Short mmCIF file of C-alpha atoms in Angstrom, two decimals:
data_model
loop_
_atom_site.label_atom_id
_atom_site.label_comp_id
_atom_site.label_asym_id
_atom_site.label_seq_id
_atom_site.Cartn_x
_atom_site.Cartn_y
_atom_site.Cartn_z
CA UNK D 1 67.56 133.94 -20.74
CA UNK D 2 66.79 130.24 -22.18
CA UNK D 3 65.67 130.31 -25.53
CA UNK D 4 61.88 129.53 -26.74
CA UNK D 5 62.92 128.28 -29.65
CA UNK D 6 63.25 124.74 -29.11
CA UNK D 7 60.06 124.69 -26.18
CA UNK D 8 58.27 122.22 -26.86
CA UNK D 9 56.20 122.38 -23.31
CA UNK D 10 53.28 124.90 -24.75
CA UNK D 11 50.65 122.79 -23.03
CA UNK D 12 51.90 123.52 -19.97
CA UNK D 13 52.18 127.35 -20.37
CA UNK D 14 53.25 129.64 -23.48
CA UNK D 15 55.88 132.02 -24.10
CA UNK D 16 54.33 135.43 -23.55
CA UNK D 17 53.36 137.62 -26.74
CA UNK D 18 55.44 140.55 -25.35
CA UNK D 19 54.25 143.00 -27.54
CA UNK D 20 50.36 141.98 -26.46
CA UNK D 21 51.96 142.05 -22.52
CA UNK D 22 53.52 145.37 -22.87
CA UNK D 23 50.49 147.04 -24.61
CA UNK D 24 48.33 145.76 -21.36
CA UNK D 25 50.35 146.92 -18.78
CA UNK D 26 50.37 150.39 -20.10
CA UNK D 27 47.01 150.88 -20.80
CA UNK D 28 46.24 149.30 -17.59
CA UNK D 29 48.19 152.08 -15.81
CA UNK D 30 46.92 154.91 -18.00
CA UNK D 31 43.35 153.58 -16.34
CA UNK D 32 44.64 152.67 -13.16
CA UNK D 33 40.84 153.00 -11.22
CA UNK D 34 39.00 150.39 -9.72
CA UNK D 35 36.26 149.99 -12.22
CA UNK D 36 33.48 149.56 -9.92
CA UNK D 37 34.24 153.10 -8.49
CA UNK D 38 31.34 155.52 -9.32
CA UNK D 39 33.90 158.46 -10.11
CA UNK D 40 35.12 159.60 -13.37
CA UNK D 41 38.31 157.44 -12.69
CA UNK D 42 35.93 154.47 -12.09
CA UNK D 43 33.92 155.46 -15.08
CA UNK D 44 37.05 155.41 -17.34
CA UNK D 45 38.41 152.19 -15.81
CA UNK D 46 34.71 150.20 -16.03
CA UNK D 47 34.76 151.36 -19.96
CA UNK D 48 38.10 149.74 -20.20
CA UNK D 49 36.75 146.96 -19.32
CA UNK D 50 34.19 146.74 -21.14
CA UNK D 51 35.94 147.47 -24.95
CA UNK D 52 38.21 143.97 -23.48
CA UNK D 53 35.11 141.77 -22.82
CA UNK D 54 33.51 143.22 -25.92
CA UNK D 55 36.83 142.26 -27.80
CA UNK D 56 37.40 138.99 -26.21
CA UNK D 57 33.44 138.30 -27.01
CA UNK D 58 33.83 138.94 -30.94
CA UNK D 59 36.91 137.59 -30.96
CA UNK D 60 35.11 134.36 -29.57
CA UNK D 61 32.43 134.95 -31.57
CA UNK D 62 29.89 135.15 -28.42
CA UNK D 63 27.88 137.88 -26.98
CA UNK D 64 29.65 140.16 -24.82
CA UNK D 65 27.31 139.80 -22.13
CA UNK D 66 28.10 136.11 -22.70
CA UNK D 67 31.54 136.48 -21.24
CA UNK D 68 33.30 136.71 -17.57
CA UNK D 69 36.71 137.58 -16.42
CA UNK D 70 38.15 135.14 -13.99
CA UNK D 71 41.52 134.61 -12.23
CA UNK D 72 42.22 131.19 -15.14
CA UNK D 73 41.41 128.01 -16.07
CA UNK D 74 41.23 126.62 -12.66
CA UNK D 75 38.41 129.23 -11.30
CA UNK D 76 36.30 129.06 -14.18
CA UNK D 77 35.90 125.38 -13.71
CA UNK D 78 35.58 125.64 -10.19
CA UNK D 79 32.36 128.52 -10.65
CA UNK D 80 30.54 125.98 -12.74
CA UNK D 81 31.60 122.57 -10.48
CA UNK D 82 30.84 124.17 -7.11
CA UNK D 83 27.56 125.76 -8.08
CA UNK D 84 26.14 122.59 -7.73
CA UNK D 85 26.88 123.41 -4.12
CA UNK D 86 24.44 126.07 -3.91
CA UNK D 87 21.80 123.97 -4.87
CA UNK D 88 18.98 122.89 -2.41
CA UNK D 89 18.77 119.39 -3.00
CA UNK D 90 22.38 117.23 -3.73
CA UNK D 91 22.31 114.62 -7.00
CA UNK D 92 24.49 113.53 -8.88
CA UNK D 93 27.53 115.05 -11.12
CA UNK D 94 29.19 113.34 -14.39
CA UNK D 95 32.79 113.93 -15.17
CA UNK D 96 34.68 112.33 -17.48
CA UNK D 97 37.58 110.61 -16.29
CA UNK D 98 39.79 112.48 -18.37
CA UNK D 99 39.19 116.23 -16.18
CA UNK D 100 42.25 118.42 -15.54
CA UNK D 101 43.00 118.32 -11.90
CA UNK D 102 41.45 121.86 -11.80
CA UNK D 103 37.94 119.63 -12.13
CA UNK D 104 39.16 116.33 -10.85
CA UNK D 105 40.57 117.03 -7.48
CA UNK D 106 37.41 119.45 -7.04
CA UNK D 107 34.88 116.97 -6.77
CA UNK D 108 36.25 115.19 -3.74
CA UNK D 109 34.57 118.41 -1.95
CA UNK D 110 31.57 117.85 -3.69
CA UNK D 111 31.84 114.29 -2.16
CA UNK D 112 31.78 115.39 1.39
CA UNK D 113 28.36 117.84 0.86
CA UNK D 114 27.08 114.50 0.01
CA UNK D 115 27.22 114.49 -3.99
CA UNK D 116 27.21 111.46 -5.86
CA UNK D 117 30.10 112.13 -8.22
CA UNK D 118 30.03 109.48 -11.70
CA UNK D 119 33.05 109.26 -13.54
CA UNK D 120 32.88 108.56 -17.56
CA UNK D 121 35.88 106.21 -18.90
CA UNK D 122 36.93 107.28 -22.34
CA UNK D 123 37.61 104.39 -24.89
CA UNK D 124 40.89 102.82 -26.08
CA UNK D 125 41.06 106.02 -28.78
CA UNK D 126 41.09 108.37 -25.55
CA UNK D 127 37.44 109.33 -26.26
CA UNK D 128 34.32 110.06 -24.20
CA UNK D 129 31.72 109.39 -26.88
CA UNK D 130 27.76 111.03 -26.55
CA UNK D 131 26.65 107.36 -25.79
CA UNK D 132 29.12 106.93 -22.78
CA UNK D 133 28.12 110.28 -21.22
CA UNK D 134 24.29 108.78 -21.99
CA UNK D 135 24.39 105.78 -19.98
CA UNK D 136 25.57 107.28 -16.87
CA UNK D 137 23.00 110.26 -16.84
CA UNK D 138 20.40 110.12 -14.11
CA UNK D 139 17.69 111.63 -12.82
CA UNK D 140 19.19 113.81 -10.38
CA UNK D 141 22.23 114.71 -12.83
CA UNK D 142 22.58 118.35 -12.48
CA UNK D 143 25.98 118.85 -14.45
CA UNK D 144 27.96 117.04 -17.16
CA UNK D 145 31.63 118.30 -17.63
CA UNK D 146 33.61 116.92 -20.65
CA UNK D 147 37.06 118.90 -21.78
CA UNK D 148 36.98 119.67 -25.42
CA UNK D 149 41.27 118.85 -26.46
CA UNK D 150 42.77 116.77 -23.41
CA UNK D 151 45.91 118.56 -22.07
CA UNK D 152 47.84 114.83 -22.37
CA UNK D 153 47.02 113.70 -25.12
CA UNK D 154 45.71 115.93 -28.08
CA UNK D 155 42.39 114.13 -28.28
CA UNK D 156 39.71 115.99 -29.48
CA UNK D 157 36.30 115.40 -27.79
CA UNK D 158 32.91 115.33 -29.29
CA UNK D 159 31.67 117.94 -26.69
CA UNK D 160 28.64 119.05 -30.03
CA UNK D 161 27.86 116.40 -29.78
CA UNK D 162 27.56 115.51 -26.43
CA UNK D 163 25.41 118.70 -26.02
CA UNK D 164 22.91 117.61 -28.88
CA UNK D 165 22.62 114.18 -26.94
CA UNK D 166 21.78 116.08 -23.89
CA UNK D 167 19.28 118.18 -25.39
CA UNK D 168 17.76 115.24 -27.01
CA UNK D 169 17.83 112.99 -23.98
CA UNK D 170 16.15 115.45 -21.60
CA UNK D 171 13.72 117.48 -23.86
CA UNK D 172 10.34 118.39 -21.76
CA UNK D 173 13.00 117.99 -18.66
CA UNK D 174 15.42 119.67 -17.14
CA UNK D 175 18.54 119.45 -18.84
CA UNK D 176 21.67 118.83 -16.64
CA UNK D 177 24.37 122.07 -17.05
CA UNK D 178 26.77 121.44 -19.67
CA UNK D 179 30.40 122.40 -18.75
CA UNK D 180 33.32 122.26 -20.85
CA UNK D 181 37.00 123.20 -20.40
CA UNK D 182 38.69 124.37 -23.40
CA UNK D 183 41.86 125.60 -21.64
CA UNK D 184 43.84 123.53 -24.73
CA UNK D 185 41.28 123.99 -27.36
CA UNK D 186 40.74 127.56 -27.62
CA UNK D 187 43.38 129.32 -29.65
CA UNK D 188 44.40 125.77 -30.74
CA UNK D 189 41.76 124.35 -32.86
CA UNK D 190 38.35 126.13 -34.75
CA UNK D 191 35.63 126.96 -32.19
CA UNK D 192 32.26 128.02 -32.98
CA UNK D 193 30.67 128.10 -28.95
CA UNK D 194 27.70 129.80 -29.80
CA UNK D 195 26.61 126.79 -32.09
CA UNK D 196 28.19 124.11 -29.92
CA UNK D 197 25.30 123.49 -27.47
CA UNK D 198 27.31 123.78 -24.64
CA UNK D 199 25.89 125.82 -21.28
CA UNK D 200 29.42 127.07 -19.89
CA UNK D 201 33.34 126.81 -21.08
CA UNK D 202 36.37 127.68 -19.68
CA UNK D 203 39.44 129.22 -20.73
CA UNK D 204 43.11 130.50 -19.67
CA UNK D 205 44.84 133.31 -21.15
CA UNK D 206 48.72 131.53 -20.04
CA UNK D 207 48.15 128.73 -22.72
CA UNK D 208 47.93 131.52 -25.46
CA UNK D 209 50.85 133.64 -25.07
CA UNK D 210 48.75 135.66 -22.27
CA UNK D 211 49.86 136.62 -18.37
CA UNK D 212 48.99 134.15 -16.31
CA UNK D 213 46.39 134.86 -13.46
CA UNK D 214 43.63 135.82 -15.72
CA UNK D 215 41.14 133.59 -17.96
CA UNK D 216 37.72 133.16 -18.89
CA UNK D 217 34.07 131.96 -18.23
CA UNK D 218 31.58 132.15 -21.17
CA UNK D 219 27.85 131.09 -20.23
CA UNK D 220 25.56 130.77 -22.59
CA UNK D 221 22.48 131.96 -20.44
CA UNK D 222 22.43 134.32 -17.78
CA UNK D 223 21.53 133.76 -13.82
CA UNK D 224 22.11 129.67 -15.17
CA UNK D 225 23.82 129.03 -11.45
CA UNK D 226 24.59 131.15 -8.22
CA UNK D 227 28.23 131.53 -7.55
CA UNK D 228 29.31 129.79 -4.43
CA UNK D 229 32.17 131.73 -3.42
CA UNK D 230 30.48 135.32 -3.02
CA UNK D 231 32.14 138.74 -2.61
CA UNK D 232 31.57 142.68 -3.86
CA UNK D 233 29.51 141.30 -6.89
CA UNK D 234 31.36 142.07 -9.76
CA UNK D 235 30.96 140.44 -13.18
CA UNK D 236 27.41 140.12 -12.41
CA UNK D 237 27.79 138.02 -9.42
CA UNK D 238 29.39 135.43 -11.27
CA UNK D 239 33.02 136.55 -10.26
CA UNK D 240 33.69 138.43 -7.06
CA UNK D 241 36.89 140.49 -6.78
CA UNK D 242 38.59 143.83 -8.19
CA UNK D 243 39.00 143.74 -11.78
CA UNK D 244 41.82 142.59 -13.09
CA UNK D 245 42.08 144.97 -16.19
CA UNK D 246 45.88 144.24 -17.22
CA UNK D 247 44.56 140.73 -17.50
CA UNK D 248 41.46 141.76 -19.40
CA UNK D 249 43.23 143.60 -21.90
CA UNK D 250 45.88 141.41 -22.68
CA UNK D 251 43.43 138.29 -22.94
CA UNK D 252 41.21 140.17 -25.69
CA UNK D 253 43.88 141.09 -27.54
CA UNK D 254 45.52 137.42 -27.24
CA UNK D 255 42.13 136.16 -28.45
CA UNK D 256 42.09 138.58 -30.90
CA UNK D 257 45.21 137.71 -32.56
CA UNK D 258 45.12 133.79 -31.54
CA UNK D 259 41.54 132.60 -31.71
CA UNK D 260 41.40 130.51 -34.69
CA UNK D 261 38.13 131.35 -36.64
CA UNK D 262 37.21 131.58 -40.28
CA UNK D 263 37.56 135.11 -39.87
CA UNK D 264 40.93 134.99 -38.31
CA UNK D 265 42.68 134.24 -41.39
CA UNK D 266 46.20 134.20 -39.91
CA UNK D 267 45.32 132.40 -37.51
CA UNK D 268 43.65 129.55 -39.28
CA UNK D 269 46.64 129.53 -41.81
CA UNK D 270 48.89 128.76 -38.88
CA UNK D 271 46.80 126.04 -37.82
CA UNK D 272 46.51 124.45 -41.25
CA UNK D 273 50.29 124.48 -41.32
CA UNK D 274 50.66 122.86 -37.55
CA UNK D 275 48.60 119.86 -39.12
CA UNK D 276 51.12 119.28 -41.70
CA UNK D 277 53.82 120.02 -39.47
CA UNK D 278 52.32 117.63 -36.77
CA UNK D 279 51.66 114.77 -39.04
CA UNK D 280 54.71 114.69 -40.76
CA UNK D 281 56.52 114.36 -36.89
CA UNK D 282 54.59 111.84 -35.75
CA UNK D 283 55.58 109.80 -38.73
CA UNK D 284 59.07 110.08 -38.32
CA UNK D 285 58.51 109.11 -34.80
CA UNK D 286 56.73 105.85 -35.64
CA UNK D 287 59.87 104.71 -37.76
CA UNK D 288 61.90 104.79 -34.87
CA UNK D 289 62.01 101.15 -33.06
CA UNK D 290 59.49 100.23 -30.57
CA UNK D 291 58.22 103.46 -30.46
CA UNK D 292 54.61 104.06 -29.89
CA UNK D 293 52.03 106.70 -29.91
CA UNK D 294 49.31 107.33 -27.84
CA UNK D 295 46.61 106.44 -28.44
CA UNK D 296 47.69 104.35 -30.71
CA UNK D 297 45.10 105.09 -33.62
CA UNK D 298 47.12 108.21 -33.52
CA UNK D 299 49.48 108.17 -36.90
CA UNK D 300 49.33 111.42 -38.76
CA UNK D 301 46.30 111.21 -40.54
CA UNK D 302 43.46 112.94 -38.49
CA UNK D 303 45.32 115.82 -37.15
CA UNK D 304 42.78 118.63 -36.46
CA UNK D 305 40.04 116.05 -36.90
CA UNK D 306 40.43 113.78 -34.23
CA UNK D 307 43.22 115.56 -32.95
CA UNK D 308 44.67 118.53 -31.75
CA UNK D 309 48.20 118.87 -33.76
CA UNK D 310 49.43 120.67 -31.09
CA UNK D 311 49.96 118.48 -29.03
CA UNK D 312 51.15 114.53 -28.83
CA UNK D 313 52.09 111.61 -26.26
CA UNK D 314 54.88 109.44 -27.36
CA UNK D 315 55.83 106.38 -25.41
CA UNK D 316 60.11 105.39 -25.74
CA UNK D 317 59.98 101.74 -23.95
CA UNK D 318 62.82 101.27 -22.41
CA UNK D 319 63.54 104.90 -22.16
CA UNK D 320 61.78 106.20 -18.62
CA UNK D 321 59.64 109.01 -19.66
CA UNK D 322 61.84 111.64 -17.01
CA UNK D 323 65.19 109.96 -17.99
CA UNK D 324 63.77 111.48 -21.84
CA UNK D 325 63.37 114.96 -20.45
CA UNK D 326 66.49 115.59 -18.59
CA UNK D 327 68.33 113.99 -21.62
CA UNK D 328 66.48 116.38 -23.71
CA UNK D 329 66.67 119.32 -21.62
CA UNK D 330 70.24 118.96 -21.23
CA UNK D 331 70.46 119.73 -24.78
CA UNK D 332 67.90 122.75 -25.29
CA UNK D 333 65.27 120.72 -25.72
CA UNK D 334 62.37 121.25 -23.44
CA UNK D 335 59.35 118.81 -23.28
CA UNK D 336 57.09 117.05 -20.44
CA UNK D 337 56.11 113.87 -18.95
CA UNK D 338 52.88 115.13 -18.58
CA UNK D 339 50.78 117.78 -16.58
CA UNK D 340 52.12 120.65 -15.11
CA UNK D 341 49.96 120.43 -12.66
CA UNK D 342 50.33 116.99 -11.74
CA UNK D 343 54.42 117.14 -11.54
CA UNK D 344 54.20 116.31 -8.05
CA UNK D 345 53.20 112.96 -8.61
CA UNK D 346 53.95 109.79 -10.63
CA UNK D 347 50.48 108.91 -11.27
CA UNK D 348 48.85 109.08 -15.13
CA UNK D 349 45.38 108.79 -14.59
CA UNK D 350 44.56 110.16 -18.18
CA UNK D 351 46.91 107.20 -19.15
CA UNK D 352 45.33 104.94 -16.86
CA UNK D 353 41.75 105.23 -17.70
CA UNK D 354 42.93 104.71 -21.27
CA UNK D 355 44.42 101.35 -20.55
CA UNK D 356 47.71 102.22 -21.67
CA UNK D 357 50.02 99.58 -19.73
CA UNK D 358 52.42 100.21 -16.97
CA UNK D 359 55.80 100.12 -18.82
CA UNK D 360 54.47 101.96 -21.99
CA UNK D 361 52.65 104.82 -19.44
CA UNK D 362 56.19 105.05 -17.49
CA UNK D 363 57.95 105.82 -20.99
CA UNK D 364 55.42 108.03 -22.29
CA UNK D 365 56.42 111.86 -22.92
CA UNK D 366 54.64 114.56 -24.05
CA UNK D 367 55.29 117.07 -27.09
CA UNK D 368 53.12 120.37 -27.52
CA UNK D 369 53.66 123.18 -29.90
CA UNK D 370 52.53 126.94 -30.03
CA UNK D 371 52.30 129.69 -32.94
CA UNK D 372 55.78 130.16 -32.74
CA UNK D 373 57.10 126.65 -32.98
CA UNK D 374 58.56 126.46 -36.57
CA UNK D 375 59.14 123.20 -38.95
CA UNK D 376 62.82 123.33 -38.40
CA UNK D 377 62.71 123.28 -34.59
CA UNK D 378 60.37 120.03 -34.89
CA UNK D 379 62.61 118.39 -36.93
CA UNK D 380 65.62 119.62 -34.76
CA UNK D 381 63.78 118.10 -31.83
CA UNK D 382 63.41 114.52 -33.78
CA UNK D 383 67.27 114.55 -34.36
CA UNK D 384 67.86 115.09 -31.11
CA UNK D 385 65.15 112.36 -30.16
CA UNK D 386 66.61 110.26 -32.33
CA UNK D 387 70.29 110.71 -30.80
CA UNK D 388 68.58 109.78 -27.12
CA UNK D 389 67.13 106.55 -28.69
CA UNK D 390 70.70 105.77 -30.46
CA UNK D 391 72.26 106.15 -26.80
CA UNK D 392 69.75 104.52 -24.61
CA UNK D 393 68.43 101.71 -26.45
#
């Protein structure tokens, strides 16, 4: 079995909580029913259910009526993009440029109903600001989707207030549907949704020690959009298919234990300490030659303001960014060159919308941490960064 211990991948999924994992799959098979079933085995099951969404809701600090299961990340943001679809007129749709693939690849479809789909560039700091989102809104917008942390490079968005710009823009109108994905922002920075503004957000249980193949959807308002993809009608219509109630349970209870609130005190502690943690590495990594971070107003200072400290882009010129992670992995050490979910390919659009230039984006690497990564494993991983530099450059 390789170790966890010196992962440094957590963007890209999270060593399960095993305790949280085993606790699910046996209460999922003491209620084993299909929840929708109108028998006392149904009965049981739908209650089931309903303690996890009730959980996950608090835990979220949301209504519980607020809150949908879905299969992940990837279907919550697809309910909310291809909505649109269901529409009886087509506009326009706003994405910013820096969309998970989940969102991005998506909207070619939208494309071929005839959408008009507007793309929002961040700035050199990797940021989609309220007035960039402004200037591309339209008449016929009908949905805005900004991610609150991106997945490459730790940057925070200003998703509040993106929403108060929205509401401001369009009051005595109708206000376009405000979507964000927090896949890498819930568990992994302080949340307060039902303050934020925002209309829906999506989340994946697999980023916070969670089974994959469950996640997510909270909307704000009820009957906001008709599902596109329709079925038995469970979760309201929102969401058809059987319940997934091993997924259920083991996602409240992740967000229960995870979801860093001001009533979550362990959970907040452990943040506080991944800023220090975070900020001290990224300082050490500066001093080594020719190194760079990205973006490059990144250096230790505005960790959980700016930035989520749980995850960072270096750049090694000189060093291809693969040629990094085999040497790495080779010795324990297990990092990224990006996107799980964009593997497949050599492209960095995140990087590319940024401006970041062609040798610096092929050397560029990325580090993300989890609850479990500890001080000495970072500082491990910069010795052994360190000893890769020595040897290639």
């Amino acid at each position: 079995m390789i170790s966890s211990e010196h992962y440094f991948d957590w963007a890209a999924t999270s060593p399960v909580d095993q305790d949280i994992l085993r606790e699910a799959l046996e209460f999922s098979m003491e209620h084993w029913a299909n929840p929708s079933s109108i028998h006392a085995a149904g009965k049981d099951a739908r209650q089931a259910l309903e303690e996890a969404r009730k959980k996950a809701a608090e835990a979220m600090g949301v209504k519980a009526e607020q809150f949908f299961f879905t299969s992940g990340g990837t279907e919550s943001d697809h309910i909310a993009l291809l909505s649109t679809l269901m529409r009886p007129q087509k506009g326009s749709v706003i994405l910013s440029a820096l969309e998970h693939p989940a969102l991005r690849e998506m909207t070619q479809s939208l494309k071929n109903c005839g959408w008009e789909v507007i793309a929002v560039n961040p700035d050199k700091t990797g940021k989609i600001t309220a007035e960039a989102v402004k200037e591309k809104l339209k008449d016929d917008t009908v949905l805005v989707s900004v991610m609150w942390v991106n997945n490459e490079t730790g940057v925070v968005q200003p998703v509040e207030e993106i929403a108060d710009m929205l509401a401001k823009t369009c009051a005595g109108k109708r206000k376009p549907h405000f979507h964000v994905d927090a896949v890498q922002a819930a568990g992994k920075i302080p949340m307060d949704i039902a303050k934020s503004g925002i209309d829906s957000l999506a989340i994946s249980a697999h980023k916070i020690s969670g089974p994959r193949g469950i996640g997510g959807l909270y909307l704000a308002k009820e009957n906001q959009f008709h599902a596109f993809l329709k079925g038995g009608g469970q979760e309201k219509n929102v969401r058809s298919g059987t319940e997934n109630l091993f997924g259920a349970r083991a996602l409240s209870s992740c967000l229960e234990k995870y979801f860093i609130s001001e009533k979550n005190t362990a959970a907040m502690e452990r943040y506080e300490a991944q800023k220090k943690y975070t900020a001290a590495f990224i300082k050490e990594l500066l001093t080594i030659p020719k190194v760079t971070v990205i973006p490059h107003n990144r250096n230790g200072e505005n960790e959980g303001k700016d930035f989520s400290p749980w995850v960072v882009q270096a750049s090694f010129p000189g060093i291809p960014g693969q040629v990094m992670e085999r040497a790495l992995s080779t010795k324990g050490f297990y990092i990224s060159t990006g996107s799980a979910c964009s593997q497949g390919s050599h492209a960095r659009p995140v990087l590319d919308t940024m401006g970041i230039s062609g040798s610096e984006k092929e050397a560029a690497v990325r580090f993300s941490f989890g609850h479990a990564t500890c001080e000495k494993a970072m500082k491990e991983l910069l010795d052994e960064i360190k000893a890769v530099c020595k040897d290639f450059l």
